[in-house]
Tab-separated table of C-alpha atoms and ligand atoms in Angstrom:
chain	number	residue	atom	x	y	z
B	1	MET	CA	-13.203	21.166	17.891
B	2	ASN	CA	-10.803	22.799	15.381
B	3	ALA	CA	-10.953	20.825	11.832
B	4	VAL	CA	-7.137	19.825	10.820
B	5	LEU	CA	-8.834	17.615	7.415
B	6	GLU	CA	-12.003	18.014	6.107
B	7	THR	CA	-13.379	15.965	3.133
B	8	ARG	CA	-16.628	16.745	1.360
B	9	ALA	CA	-18.004	14.337	-1.055
B	10	LEU	CA	-14.938	12.954	-1.424
B	11	SER	CA	-15.369	10.357	-4.423
B	12	LYS	CA	-13.180	7.696	-6.627
B	13	SER	CA	-14.013	5.425	-9.056
B	14	PHE	CA	-12.160	2.663	-10.782
B	15	GLY	CA	-14.140	2.009	-14.132
B	16	ALA	CA	-17.369	0.565	-12.628
B	17	VAL	CA	-15.914	0.104	-8.962
B	18	VAL	CA	-16.717	2.713	-6.660
B	19	ALA	CA	-13.726	2.685	-4.173
B	20	ALA	CA	-14.990	5.803	-2.258
B	21	ALA	CA	-18.503	7.452	-2.567
B	22	GLU	CA	-19.018	10.996	-1.277
B	23	ILE	CA	-16.873	10.392	1.948
B	24	ASP	CA	-17.530	13.568	4.332
B	25	LEU	CA	-15.338	13.433	7.169
B	26	VAL	CA	-13.987	15.956	9.535
B	27	VAL	CA	-10.479	15.087	11.622
B	28	GLY	CA	-10.000	17.523	14.552
B	29	GLU	CA	-7.036	18.550	15.809
B	30	ARG	CA	-4.906	15.938	18.330
B	31	GLU	CA	-7.748	13.261	17.232
B	32	VAL	CA	-6.341	9.530	17.117
B	33	ILE	CA	-8.792	7.796	14.825
B	34	GLY	CA	-8.961	3.988	13.801
B	35	VAL	CA	-10.147	3.311	10.268
B	36	ILE	CA	-11.464	-0.327	9.989
B	37	GLY	CA	-12.913	-2.262	7.154
B	38	ALA	CA	-12.838	-5.284	5.443
B	39	ASN	CA	-10.410	-5.882	2.390
B	40	GLY	CA	-11.611	-3.794	-0.572
B	41	ALA	CA	-13.736	-1.268	1.613
B	42	GLY	CA	-11.735	1.593	0.383
B	43	LYS	CA	-9.693	2.629	3.267
B	44	THR	CA	-6.350	3.025	1.511
B	45	THR	CA	-8.170	4.565	-1.297
B	46	PHE	CA	-9.198	7.482	0.930
B	47	ILE	CA	-5.777	7.746	2.376
B	48	ASN	CA	-4.134	7.777	-1.319
B	49	MET	CA	-6.561	10.517	-2.195
B	50	VAL	CA	-5.910	12.608	0.700
B	51	THR	CA	-2.031	12.131	0.250
B	52	GLY	CA	-2.136	12.760	-3.238
B	53	TYR	CA	-1.312	9.614	-4.310
B	54	LEU	CA	-4.934	9.144	-6.079
B	55	ARG	CA	-6.691	11.900	-7.645
B	56	PRO	CA	-10.337	12.365	-6.651
B	57	SER	CA	-12.767	11.713	-9.496
B	58	GLY	CA	-14.983	14.034	-7.297
B	59	GLY	CA	-15.395	16.152	-4.101
B	60	SER	CA	-12.757	18.085	-2.149
B	61	ILE	CA	-10.140	18.242	0.549
B	62	ARG	CA	-9.341	20.659	2.964
B	63	PHE	CA	-6.273	20.553	5.294
B	64	ARG	CA	-6.252	23.742	7.923
B	65	GLY	CA	-8.689	25.264	5.609
B	66	ARG	CA	-6.712	25.363	2.504
B	67	ASP	CA	-8.250	23.452	-0.511
B	68	ILE	CA	-5.269	20.679	-1.369
B	69	THR	CA	-7.563	18.670	-3.558
B	70	GLY	CA	-5.515	17.217	-6.242
B	71	LEU	CA	-1.911	18.494	-5.117
B	72	PRO	CA	0.663	15.901	-5.845
B	73	PRO	CA	2.159	13.987	-2.874
B	74	ARG	CA	5.200	16.166	-2.256
B	75	GLN	CA	2.996	19.336	-2.029
B	76	VAL	CA	1.030	17.294	0.607
B	77	VAL	CA	3.672	16.827	2.707
B	78	ARG	CA	4.820	20.139	2.506
B	79	ALA	CA	1.391	21.363	3.742
B	80	GLY	CA	2.084	19.006	6.689
B	81	ILE	CA	0.414	15.503	5.876
B	82	CYS	CA	2.654	12.705	6.268
B	83	ARG	CA	2.173	8.944	5.965
B	84	SER	CA	3.398	5.621	5.995
B	85	PHE	CA	2.410	2.591	4.071
B	86	GLN	CA	1.324	-0.875	4.278
B	87	VAL	CA	4.520	-2.191	2.869
B	88	SER	CA	7.247	-0.043	4.128
B	89	GLN	CA	8.836	2.350	1.655
B	90	LEU	CA	12.609	1.791	2.358
B	91	PHE	CA	15.870	1.546	0.636
B	92	ARG	CA	16.523	-2.041	1.324
B	93	GLU	CA	20.269	-1.855	0.320
B	94	LEU	CA	20.929	0.765	2.666
B	95	THR	CA	21.434	1.154	6.733
B	96	VAL	CA	18.880	2.306	8.754
B	97	LEU	CA	21.084	5.694	9.483
B	98	ASP	CA	21.289	6.371	5.474
B	99	ASN	CA	17.653	5.898	5.316
B	100	MET	CA	17.131	8.381	8.001
B	101	LEU	CA	19.524	10.781	6.765
B	102	ILE	CA	17.907	10.829	3.468
B	103	ALA	CA	14.654	11.461	4.874
B	104	LEU	CA	16.427	14.679	6.615
B	105	GLY	CA	17.719	15.443	3.640
B	106	MET	CA	14.641	15.583	1.853
B	107	LEU	CA	13.017	17.460	4.810
B	108	ARG	CA	15.759	20.258	4.230
B	109	GLU	CA	16.695	20.546	0.715
B	110	GLY	CA	13.257	19.418	-0.673
B	111	ALA	CA	15.287	17.099	-2.860
B	112	LEU	CA	18.555	15.176	-2.824
B	113	SER	CA	21.332	16.631	-4.574
B	114	TRP	CA	25.107	15.275	-4.721
B	115	LEU	CA	26.147	19.055	-3.882
B	116	ALA	CA	24.761	18.555	-0.556
B	117	PRO	CA	26.422	15.948	1.454
B	118	LEU	CA	24.046	13.343	3.225
B	119	HIS	CA	26.636	12.553	6.205
B	120	THR	CA	27.213	15.557	8.367
B	121	ARG	CA	28.116	15.554	12.008
B	122	ALA	CA	24.930	17.728	12.878
B	123	ARG	CA	22.752	15.577	10.855
B	124	GLU	CA	23.973	12.363	11.940
B	125	ASP	CA	23.317	13.499	15.488
B	126	GLU	CA	19.941	14.589	14.499
B	127	ALA	CA	19.167	11.180	12.629
B	128	ARG	CA	20.597	9.086	15.633
B	129	LYS	CA	18.266	11.196	17.946
B	130	VAL	CA	15.199	10.063	15.624
B	131	LEU	CA	16.201	6.492	15.609
B	132	GLU	CA	16.551	6.540	19.627
B	133	ARG	CA	12.978	8.433	20.045
B	134	TYR	CA	11.892	5.297	17.957
B	135	THR	CA	14.001	2.681	20.280
B	136	ILE	CA	15.791	1.631	16.571
B	137	GLU	CA	19.115	3.130	17.255
B	138	ARG	CA	20.857	0.186	18.101
B	139	TYR	CA	20.029	-0.649	14.480
B	140	ALA	CA	21.970	2.265	13.179
B	141	ASP	CA	24.357	0.645	11.089
B	142	SER	CA	22.284	-2.426	9.894
B	143	ARG	CA	21.276	-3.061	6.076
B	144	VAL	CA	17.459	-2.546	6.187
B	145	ALA	CA	17.095	-5.966	4.212
B	146	THR	CA	18.248	-7.715	7.339
B	147	LEU	CA	15.724	-6.076	9.769
B	148	PRO	CA	12.902	-7.667	11.607
B	149	GLN	CA	9.437	-6.356	10.301
B	150	GLY	CA	8.634	-4.590	13.397
B	151	VAL	CA	11.987	-2.456	13.112
B	152	ARG	CA	11.274	-1.627	9.433
B	153	LYS	CA	7.797	-0.424	10.573
B	154	LEU	CA	9.128	1.778	12.961
B	155	LEU	CA	11.762	3.123	10.586
B	156	ASP	CA	9.275	3.954	7.932
B	157	ILE	CA	7.339	5.609	10.533
B	158	ALA	CA	10.199	7.389	12.018
B	159	MET	CA	11.055	8.796	8.611
B	160	ALA	CA	7.132	9.795	7.668
B	161	THR	CA	7.276	11.950	11.155
B	162	VAL	CA	10.947	13.695	10.775
B	163	SER	CA	9.185	16.906	9.881
B	164	GLU	CA	6.898	16.281	12.966
B	165	PRO	CA	3.441	16.883	10.785
B	166	PRO	CA	0.251	18.160	11.927
B	167	LEU	CA	-1.798	15.156	10.546
B	168	LEU	CA	-0.031	11.464	10.428
B	169	LEU	CA	-2.082	8.817	8.381
B	170	LEU	CA	-0.678	5.318	8.993
B	171	ASP	CA	-2.080	2.448	6.761
B	172	GLU	CA	-1.912	-0.712	8.671
B	173	PRO	CA	0.964	-0.016	11.222
B	174	THR	CA	1.143	-3.529	12.778
B	175	SER	CA	0.717	-5.462	9.811
B	176	GLY	CA	3.465	-8.276	9.435
B	177	VAL	CA	4.561	-7.726	13.157
B	178	ALA	CA	4.651	-10.507	15.692
B	179	ALA	CA	1.571	-10.584	17.990
B	180	GLU	CA	3.964	-9.998	20.938
B	181	GLU	CA	5.502	-6.867	19.400
B	182	LYS	CA	2.579	-5.266	18.153
B	183	PHE	CA	1.541	-3.195	21.563
B	184	ALA	CA	5.110	-2.100	22.018
B	185	LEU	CA	5.734	-1.030	18.620
B	186	MET	CA	2.323	1.020	18.815
B	187	ASP	CA	3.354	2.645	22.020
B	188	THR	CA	6.405	3.548	20.456
B	189	VAL	CA	4.771	5.444	17.373
B	190	MET	CA	2.111	6.874	19.477
B	191	ALA	CA	4.260	8.623	21.872
B	192	PRO	CA	5.831	11.716	19.695
B	193	VAL	CA	1.983	11.565	18.292
B	194	ARG	CA	0.591	12.517	21.513
B	195	ALA	CA	3.765	14.783	22.407
B	196	SER	CA	3.455	16.735	19.335
B	197	GLY	CA	-0.215	17.375	19.506
B	198	ALA	CA	-0.712	15.849	16.017
B	199	ALA	CA	-3.828	14.098	14.771
B	200	CYS	CA	-3.542	10.844	13.621
B	201	LEU	CA	-5.803	8.361	11.254
B	202	PHE	CA	-4.620	4.820	11.274
B	203	VAL	CA	-5.922	1.768	9.325
B	204	GLU	CA	-6.074	-1.355	11.526
B	205	HIS	CA	-7.503	-4.961	11.025
B	206	ASP	CA	-6.191	-5.750	14.443
B	207	MET	CA	-9.412	-4.679	16.510
B	208	GLU	CA	-6.857	-5.046	19.815
B	209	ILE	CA	-5.038	-2.204	18.486
B	210	VAL	CA	-8.091	0.072	17.470
B	211	GLU	CA	-9.420	-0.517	20.851
B	212	ARG	CA	-6.449	0.395	22.654
B	213	TYR	CA	-5.196	3.429	20.676
B	214	SER	CA	-8.174	5.392	19.168
B	215	ALA	CA	-10.560	7.424	20.787
B	216	ARG	CA	-12.801	7.379	17.703
B	217	VAL	CA	-13.378	4.850	15.158
B	218	ILE	CA	-14.688	4.968	11.424
B	219	ALA	CA	-15.920	1.993	9.651
B	220	PHE	CA	-15.808	1.911	6.012
B	221	TYR	CA	-17.972	-0.550	4.065
B	222	ASP	CA	-17.857	-0.747	0.263
B	223	GLY	CA	-16.653	2.794	-0.356
B	224	ARG	CA	-18.613	4.747	2.003
B	225	ILE	CA	-18.389	5.479	5.965
B	226	LEU	CA	-20.530	2.601	7.515
B	227	ALA	CA	-20.259	4.004	10.868
B	228	ASP	CA	-18.344	6.943	12.760
B	229	GLY	CA	-18.330	7.900	16.330
B	230	PRO	CA	-16.473	7.140	19.903
B	231	THR	CA	-14.489	3.564	19.593
B	232	ALA	CA	-16.578	1.441	21.883
B	233	GLU	CA	-19.864	2.560	20.217
B	234	THR	CA	-18.551	1.898	16.918
B	235	LEU	CA	-17.287	-1.358	17.397
B	236	THR	CA	-20.694	-2.713	18.965
B	237	ASP	CA	-22.877	-1.228	16.429
B	238	PRO	CA	-24.882	-4.223	14.907
B	239	GLU	CA	-23.992	-3.069	11.224
B	240	VAL	CA	-20.169	-2.642	12.318
B	241	ARG	CA	-20.194	-5.925	13.756
B	242	LYS	CA	-21.991	-7.627	10.916
B	243	TYR	CA	-20.053	-6.313	7.779
B	244	VAL	CA	-16.546	-5.467	9.502
B	245	ILE	CA	-15.939	-7.049	12.541
B	246	GLY	CA	-17.431	-10.485	11.011
B	247	ALA	CA	-15.235	-10.139	8.192
B	248	GLU	CA	-12.177	-9.634	9.823
B	249	LEU	CA	-13.094	-12.533	11.779
B	250	HIS	CA	-13.314	-14.524	8.923
B	251	ARG	CA	-10.565	-13.327	7.234
B	252	ASP	CA	-8.191	-14.115	10.543
B	253	ARG	CA	-9.879	-17.799	10.440
B	254	GLU	CA	-8.744	-17.946	6.609
B	255	ALA	CA	-5.147	-17.021	7.517
B	256	GLY	CA	-5.270	-19.207	10.333
B	257	CYS	CA	-4.009	-16.555	12.852
B	258	SER	CA	-6.193	-15.729	16.197
B	259	LYS	CA	-6.156	-11.969	17.240
P	1	ATP	P1	-7.383	-3.526	1.937
P	1	ATP	O1	-7.909	-3.757	3.536
P	1	ATP	O2	-7.355	-4.953	1.329
P	1	ATP	O3	-6.247	-2.781	1.861
P	1	ATP	P2	-9.065	-1.275	1.385
P	1	ATP	O4	-10.165	-1.019	2.182
P	1	ATP	O5	-7.972	-0.643	1.583
P	1	ATP	O6	-8.823	-2.860	1.304
P	1	ATP	P3	-8.915	-0.235	-1.463
P	1	ATP	O7	-7.366	-0.629	-1.665
P	1	ATP	O8	-9.273	1.113	-0.911
P	1	ATP	O9	-9.348	-1.002	0.177
P	1	ATP	O10	-9.936	-0.647	-2.199
P	1	ATP	C1	-11.055	-0.180	-2.502
P	1	ATP	C2	-11.859	-1.046	-4.025
P	1	ATP	O11	-11.229	-0.393	-5.108
P	1	ATP	C3	-11.675	-2.460	-4.285
P	1	ATP	O12	-12.805	-3.017	-4.778
P	1	ATP	C4	-10.257	-2.362	-5.069
P	1	ATP	O13	-10.327	-3.742	-5.745
P	1	ATP	C5	-10.382	-1.195	-5.761
P	1	ATP	N1	-9.191	-0.338	-6.686
P	1	ATP	C6	-8.364	-0.044	-5.480
P	1	ATP	N2	-7.027	0.614	-6.294
P	1	ATP	C7	-7.514	0.271	-7.442
P	1	ATP	C8	-6.912	0.221	-8.611
P	1	ATP	N3	-5.737	1.401	-8.927
P	1	ATP	N4	-7.214	-0.066	-9.829
P	1	ATP	C9	-8.537	-0.684	-9.630
P	1	ATP	N5	-9.312	-0.888	-8.936
P	1	ATP	C10	-9.036	-0.280	-7.691
């Protein structure tokens, strides 16, 4: 298995809080991995370090053999790692099409400039094709602020993947999405990932999603990896059931929802 991502002793502390404790992890090409863990287990901290949003306190990150530890987010994206966020990062007052044109503009020019027109026929065609791939082309002219949460999530992920990155990190892709829409959303998101041969790590609290879409699961607990292995094995691990899945059931009960 060729490694796409490799972290060694990756650590992060916030004062006395150890959010990541010497995380060793290897992600192979084309792997689709579910990342689970109760609130505060360190999942987002890990993603933030890999994508340059947080500088590690220690350890290293290698991407396709290159040391990317401490690179800022824009350089990490250029290297080939893209991400989506728990809360979609979109221009709410602009239309879906304009958001996508901005993502394409950033990809082609590296930054937006008043000298480079956002709307060109060729770029608009390209943007509409991406929207079509993510089944949201009918919303092209709608303002983001008016969209249902599932469409916002798809747009955010579509924008994160315009460069067809070899590694995609998704932070809770189905959070806030209606239960009856979550599988359709994941089917739409995973189709281009599989077609392009990218590796994908997605953080999820919904075990039905984890079971259905990941071949391997990594369980975080208290800033460290509690278990890492094939999905069925990890989800039935007694410690994972006790510290992760038990906590999720408790969380769902408190939120008054059933999964
Ligand atoms: P959730 O499922 O709620 O998103 P998580 O597993 O992603 O949780 P993290 O957000 O990575 O967990 O948090 C890990 C620990 O680090 C928590 O104790 C959290 O309070 C702490 N932490 C995270 N970011 C910061 C910060 N910027 N400053 C201080 N403490 C932080």
